CSV table of C-alpha atoms in Angstrom, one decimal:
chain,number,residue,atom,x,y,z
A,1,UNK,CA,100.8,101.2,-155.9
A,2,UNK,CA,101.9,99.9,-152.5
A,3,UNK,CA,105.6,99.6,-152.1
A,4,UNK,CA,107.3,96.3,-151.1
A,5,UNK,CA,108.1,97.9,-147.7
A,6,UNK,CA,104.4,98.0,-146.8
A,7,UNK,CA,103.5,94.6,-148.0
A,8,UNK,CA,102.8,92.1,-145.2
A,9,UNK,CA,105.4,89.5,-144.7
A,10,UNK,CA,104.6,86.0,-146.0
A,11,UNK,CA,103.5,83.5,-143.3
A,12,UNK,CA,106.5,81.5,-142.2
A,13,UNK,CA,106.7,77.9,-143.5
A,14,UNK,CA,105.8,75.1,-141.0
A,15,UNK,CA,109.5,74.3,-140.6
A,16,UNK,CA,110.2,77.8,-139.5
A,17,UNK,CA,107.6,77.8,-136.7
A,18,UNK,CA,109.5,75.6,-134.3
A,19,UNK,CA,108.2,72.5,-132.7
A,20,UNK,CA,104.8,71.3,-133.9
A,21,UNK,CA,102.3,70.7,-131.1
A,22,UNK,CA,99.0,68.9,-130.8
A,23,UNK,CA,96.2,67.8,-128.5
A,24,UNK,CA,95.3,64.1,-129.1
A,25,UNK,CA,92.1,62.9,-127.5
A,26,UNK,CA,91.3,59.2,-126.8
A,27,UNK,CA,95.0,58.8,-126.0
A,28,UNK,CA,94.8,56.0,-123.4
A,29,UNK,CA,94.3,53.2,-125.8
A,30,UNK,CA,94.1,52.1,-129.5
A,31,UNK,CA,94.4,54.6,-132.3
A,32,UNK,CA,94.7,57.6,-129.9
A,33,UNK,CA,97.6,56.1,-128.0
A,34,UNK,CA,99.3,55.0,-131.3
A,35,UNK,CA,98.9,58.6,-132.6
A,36,UNK,CA,100.6,60.1,-129.6
A,37,UNK,CA,103.5,57.7,-130.1
A,38,UNK,CA,103.7,58.5,-133.8
A,39,UNK,CA,103.7,62.3,-133.3
A,40,UNK,CA,106.1,62.2,-130.3
A,41,UNK,CA,108.5,60.0,-132.3
A,42,UNK,CA,108.7,62.9,-134.8
A,43,UNK,CA,109.5,65.5,-132.2
A,44,UNK,CA,106.0,66.9,-131.7
A,45,UNK,CA,104.9,68.3,-128.3
A,46,UNK,CA,101.8,66.2,-127.6
A,47,UNK,CA,99.1,66.7,-125.0
A,48,UNK,CA,97.7,63.2,-124.4
A,49,UNK,CA,94.1,63.5,-123.3
A,50,UNK,CA,91.9,60.7,-121.9
A,51,UNK,CA,90.0,59.8,-118.8
A,52,UNK,CA,92.3,57.1,-117.5
A,53,UNK,CA,95.2,58.8,-115.7
A,54,UNK,CA,97.3,55.7,-115.0
A,55,UNK,CA,97.5,54.8,-118.7
A,56,UNK,CA,98.4,58.4,-119.6
A,57,UNK,CA,101.2,58.4,-117.1
A,58,UNK,CA,102.7,55.3,-118.5
A,59,UNK,CA,102.4,56.7,-122.0
A,60,UNK,CA,104.0,59.9,-120.9
A,61,UNK,CA,106.9,58.1,-119.4
A,62,UNK,CA,107.5,56.2,-122.6
A,63,UNK,CA,107.0,59.0,-125.1
A,64,UNK,CA,107.5,62.3,-123.4
A,65,UNK,CA,103.9,63.4,-124.0
A,66,UNK,CA,102.2,65.7,-121.6
A,67,UNK,CA,99.4,63.7,-119.9
A,68,UNK,CA,96.1,65.4,-119.1
A,69,UNK,CA,93.3,63.3,-117.7
A,70,UNK,CA,90.0,64.7,-118.8
A,71,UNK,CA,86.5,63.8,-120.2
A,72,UNK,CA,85.9,65.7,-123.4
A,73,UNK,CA,82.1,65.9,-122.8
A,74,UNK,CA,82.6,67.7,-119.5
A,75,UNK,CA,82.8,71.5,-119.9
A,76,UNK,CA,85.0,72.0,-116.8
A,77,UNK,CA,87.5,69.4,-118.0
A,78,UNK,CA,87.6,71.0,-121.5
A,79,UNK,CA,88.2,74.5,-119.9
A,80,UNK,CA,91.0,73.2,-117.7
A,81,UNK,CA,92.6,71.6,-120.7
A,82,UNK,CA,92.5,74.8,-122.8
A,83,UNK,CA,94.0,76.7,-119.9
A,84,UNK,CA,96.8,74.2,-119.4
A,85,UNK,CA,97.6,74.2,-123.2
A,86,UNK,CA,97.6,78.0,-123.3
A,87,UNK,CA,100.0,78.1,-120.3
A,88,UNK,CA,102.4,75.9,-122.2
A,89,UNK,CA,102.4,78.0,-125.4
A,90,UNK,CA,99.4,76.6,-127.3
A,91,UNK,CA,99.0,74.1,-130.1
A,92,UNK,CA,98.6,74.2,-133.9
A,93,UNK,CA,96.8,70.9,-134.3
A,94,UNK,CA,93.8,69.2,-132.7
A,95,UNK,CA,93.4,65.5,-133.3
A,96,UNK,CA,90.0,64.2,-132.2
A,97,UNK,CA,90.3,60.4,-131.8
A,98,UNK,CA,88.0,59.9,-128.7
A,99,UNK,CA,84.8,58.0,-129.5
A,100,UNK,CA,83.5,54.5,-129.6
A,101,UNK,CA,80.5,52.2,-130.2
A,102,UNK,CA,78.2,50.4,-127.8
A,103,UNK,CA,75.9,47.5,-128.8
A,104,UNK,CA,74.9,45.9,-132.1
A,105,UNK,CA,71.1,46.0,-131.5
A,106,UNK,CA,68.8,46.6,-134.4
A,107,UNK,CA,66.8,49.8,-134.2
A,108,UNK,CA,63.7,47.8,-133.1
A,109,UNK,CA,65.6,46.7,-130.0
A,110,UNK,CA,67.8,49.8,-129.5
A,111,UNK,CA,68.9,50.7,-126.0
A,112,UNK,CA,68.4,54.4,-125.4
A,113,UNK,CA,71.4,54.6,-123.1
A,114,UNK,CA,73.7,53.2,-125.7
A,115,UNK,CA,72.6,55.6,-128.4
A,116,UNK,CA,72.9,58.6,-126.0
A,117,UNK,CA,76.4,57.5,-125.0
A,118,UNK,CA,77.5,57.2,-128.6
A,119,UNK,CA,76.1,60.5,-129.7
A,120,UNK,CA,77.5,62.3,-126.6
A,121,UNK,CA,81.0,60.9,-127.0
A,122,UNK,CA,81.4,60.9,-130.8
A,123,UNK,CA,79.5,64.0,-131.6
A,124,UNK,CA,78.9,66.3,-128.7
A,125,UNK,CA,82.4,65.7,-127.2
A,126,UNK,CA,84.1,66.3,-130.5
A,127,UNK,CA,82.1,69.5,-130.9
A,128,UNK,CA,82.9,70.8,-127.4
A,129,UNK,CA,86.7,70.3,-127.6
A,130,UNK,CA,86.8,71.6,-131.2
A,131,UNK,CA,84.8,74.7,-130.3
A,132,UNK,CA,87.1,75.4,-127.3
A,133,UNK,CA,90.3,75.2,-129.3
A,134,UNK,CA,89.2,77.0,-132.5
A,135,UNK,CA,90.2,80.5,-131.3
A,136,UNK,CA,93.7,79.2,-130.6
A,137,UNK,CA,94.0,77.5,-133.9
A,138,UNK,CA,92.7,80.5,-135.8
A,139,UNK,CA,95.1,82.8,-133.9
A,140,UNK,CA,98.0,80.5,-134.9
A,141,UNK,CA,97.4,81.2,-138.5
A,142,UNK,CA,97.9,77.6,-139.8
A,143,UNK,CA,95.8,75.5,-137.5
A,144,UNK,CA,94.7,71.9,-138.2
A,145,UNK,CA,91.7,69.9,-137.0
A,146,UNK,CA,91.7,66.2,-137.7
A,147,UNK,CA,88.6,64.1,-136.9
A,148,UNK,CA,88.8,60.3,-136.8
A,149,UNK,CA,85.4,59.1,-137.8
A,150,UNK,CA,84.6,55.8,-139.5
A,151,UNK,CA,83.4,54.2,-142.7
A,152,UNK,CA,80.3,53.6,-140.5
A,153,UNK,CA,79.6,57.3,-141.2
A,154,UNK,CA,79.4,56.5,-145.0
A,155,UNK,CA,77.5,53.2,-145.2
A,156,UNK,CA,74.9,51.8,-142.8
A,157,UNK,CA,74.6,48.2,-141.8
A,158,UNK,CA,72.2,46.0,-139.7
A,159,UNK,CA,73.0,46.3,-136.1
A,160,UNK,CA,74.9,49.5,-136.6
A,161,UNK,CA,72.1,52.1,-136.4
A,162,UNK,CA,73.4,53.9,-133.3
A,163,UNK,CA,77.0,53.9,-134.3
A,164,UNK,CA,76.0,54.8,-137.9
A,165,UNK,CA,73.9,57.7,-136.5
A,166,UNK,CA,76.8,59.0,-134.4
A,167,UNK,CA,79.4,58.7,-137.2
A,168,UNK,CA,77.2,60.1,-139.9
A,169,UNK,CA,76.6,63.1,-137.6
A,170,UNK,CA,80.4,63.5,-136.9
A,171,UNK,CA,81.1,63.2,-140.7
A,172,UNK,CA,78.5,66.0,-141.4
A,173,UNK,CA,79.9,68.2,-138.6
A,174,UNK,CA,83.4,67.7,-140.0
A,175,UNK,CA,82.3,68.8,-143.5
A,176,UNK,CA,80.6,71.9,-142.2
A,177,UNK,CA,83.6,72.8,-140.1
A,178,UNK,CA,85.8,72.6,-143.2
A,179,UNK,CA,83.6,75.1,-145.0
A,180,UNK,CA,83.4,77.4,-142.0
A,181,UNK,CA,87.1,77.5,-141.1
A,182,UNK,CA,88.7,77.8,-144.5
A,183,UNK,CA,88.7,81.6,-144.3
A,184,UNK,CA,90.7,81.3,-141.1
A,185,UNK,CA,93.3,79.1,-142.8
A,186,UNK,CA,92.3,76.2,-140.5
A,187,UNK,CA,92.5,73.0,-142.4
A,188,UNK,CA,90.0,70.2,-141.5
A,189,UNK,CA,90.9,66.6,-142.2
A,190,UNK,CA,88.7,63.5,-141.8
A,191,UNK,CA,90.2,60.0,-141.5
A,192,UNK,CA,87.6,57.2,-141.9
A,193,UNK,CA,89.0,53.7,-141.0
A,194,UNK,CA,87.3,50.4,-141.7
A,195,UNK,CA,88.1,47.2,-139.8
A,196,UNK,CA,90.8,48.0,-137.2
A,197,UNK,CA,91.8,45.4,-134.6
A,198,UNK,CA,92.6,47.2,-131.4
A,199,UNK,CA,92.7,46.3,-127.8
A,200,UNK,CA,89.3,47.6,-126.7
A,201,UNK,CA,87.0,48.8,-129.5
A,202,UNK,CA,85.0,45.6,-130.1
A,203,UNK,CA,85.4,44.5,-126.5
A,204,UNK,CA,83.7,47.6,-125.3
A,205,UNK,CA,81.1,47.5,-128.1
A,206,UNK,CA,80.2,43.9,-127.1
A,207,UNK,CA,79.9,44.6,-123.4
A,208,UNK,CA,83.2,43.0,-122.4
A,209,UNK,CA,82.6,39.7,-124.1
A,210,UNK,CA,86.1,38.7,-125.2
A,211,UNK,CA,85.0,35.7,-127.2
A,212,UNK,CA,82.5,37.7,-129.2
A,213,UNK,CA,85.0,40.5,-129.8
A,214,UNK,CA,87.6,38.1,-131.2
A,215,UNK,CA,85.1,36.7,-133.6
A,216,UNK,CA,84.8,40.1,-135.3
A,217,UNK,CA,88.2,39.6,-136.7
A,218,UNK,CA,88.1,35.8,-137.1
A,219,UNK,CA,89.5,34.6,-140.4
A,220,UNK,CA,90.5,38.2,-141.6
A,221,UNK,CA,94.0,38.2,-142.8
A,222,UNK,CA,95.8,41.3,-141.6
A,223,UNK,CA,93.1,43.7,-140.4
A,224,UNK,CA,94.3,47.2,-139.8
A,225,UNK,CA,96.2,48.0,-136.6
A,226,UNK,CA,96.1,51.1,-134.5
A,227,UNK,CA,99.6,51.9,-135.8
A,228,UNK,CA,98.5,51.7,-139.4
A,229,UNK,CA,95.8,54.3,-138.8
A,230,UNK,CA,98.1,56.5,-136.6
A,231,UNK,CA,100.7,56.5,-139.4
A,232,UNK,CA,98.0,57.9,-141.8
A,233,UNK,CA,97.0,60.5,-139.2
A,234,UNK,CA,100.6,61.5,-138.7
A,235,UNK,CA,101.2,61.9,-142.4
A,236,UNK,CA,98.0,64.0,-142.9
A,237,UNK,CA,98.9,66.5,-140.2
A,238,UNK,CA,102.5,66.7,-141.2
A,239,UNK,CA,102.2,67.5,-144.9
A,240,UNK,CA,102.7,71.2,-145.8
A,241,UNK,CA,99.8,73.2,-144.5
A,242,UNK,CA,98.4,74.3,-147.9
A,243,UNK,CA,97.7,70.6,-148.6
A,244,UNK,CA,94.4,69.5,-147.2
A,245,UNK,CA,93.6,65.7,-147.3
A,246,UNK,CA,89.9,66.2,-146.9
A,247,UNK,CA,88.5,62.7,-146.7
A,248,UNK,CA,90.8,59.6,-146.2
A,249,UNK,CA,89.2,56.2,-146.2
A,250,UNK,CA,91.5,53.5,-144.9
A,251,UNK,CA,90.6,49.8,-145.0
A,252,UNK,CA,92.5,46.4,-145.0
A,253,UNK,CA,92.7,44.8,-148.4
A,254,UNK,CA,90.4,42.0,-147.1
A,255,UNK,CA,87.6,44.6,-146.6
A,256,UNK,CA,86.9,45.6,-150.2
A,257,UNK,CA,83.7,47.4,-149.1
A,258,UNK,CA,81.4,47.6,-146.1
A,259,UNK,CA,79.5,44.6,-147.4
A,260,UNK,CA,82.5,42.6,-148.6
A,261,UNK,CA,84.9,41.2,-146.0
A,262,UNK,CA,87.1,38.2,-146.9
A,263,UNK,CA,87.4,35.6,-144.2
A,264,UNK,CA,89.6,32.6,-144.7
A,265,UNK,CA,89.6,29.2,-143.0
């Protein structure tokens, strides 16, 4: 029998590992920005990643986050980010928020450029940054990847074909990643929001048409906010590491299902 002296020491609890640290993508607006604020408020060291440098600088001034302007679909940007994070001691958590939708065309009228953009940002970008950070998360011993997807990755709807395709793909990728990384003690979490009223999501999807974007939420009492979703993300990555919240669906009460949204007035 092996003596106690030769037994490997148990992995230290999360609370014994010092400051928690994360990369959060899509950090310049909406759920990504709210997630940076939520984690920073709990003392996390947060690398806030997005393309818009000015917004990141303001967020850094307000939260103490480390701003890093980058486009997650660009290999050089991802490599620079990994190098910067390594130089600052690494991370234990990757929070993939970056993504988005473009257009509401039916498949018969689909715009190729919109579909390519959605697949590139939601799927390929998430893959690239996850692939780049997995060695670091494995080496940490208790790494976490959280992917923010959507209920659009569970149920399709007319006019959502391109976004459905992207989010179904990201959902499938997330499930495969969970199976592949369990042996490395990397937990993989998926958060799937329903209707969330944010500053830019519907505005961007509808080509900048503010009136049309506002109609998306018209009559809906208390749609989710970015802060609601960020609070769920914060909880999911903060619970003890042996707890894996695999799939979290979060919707406003008014959205009982993808096909049932209560509008009043």
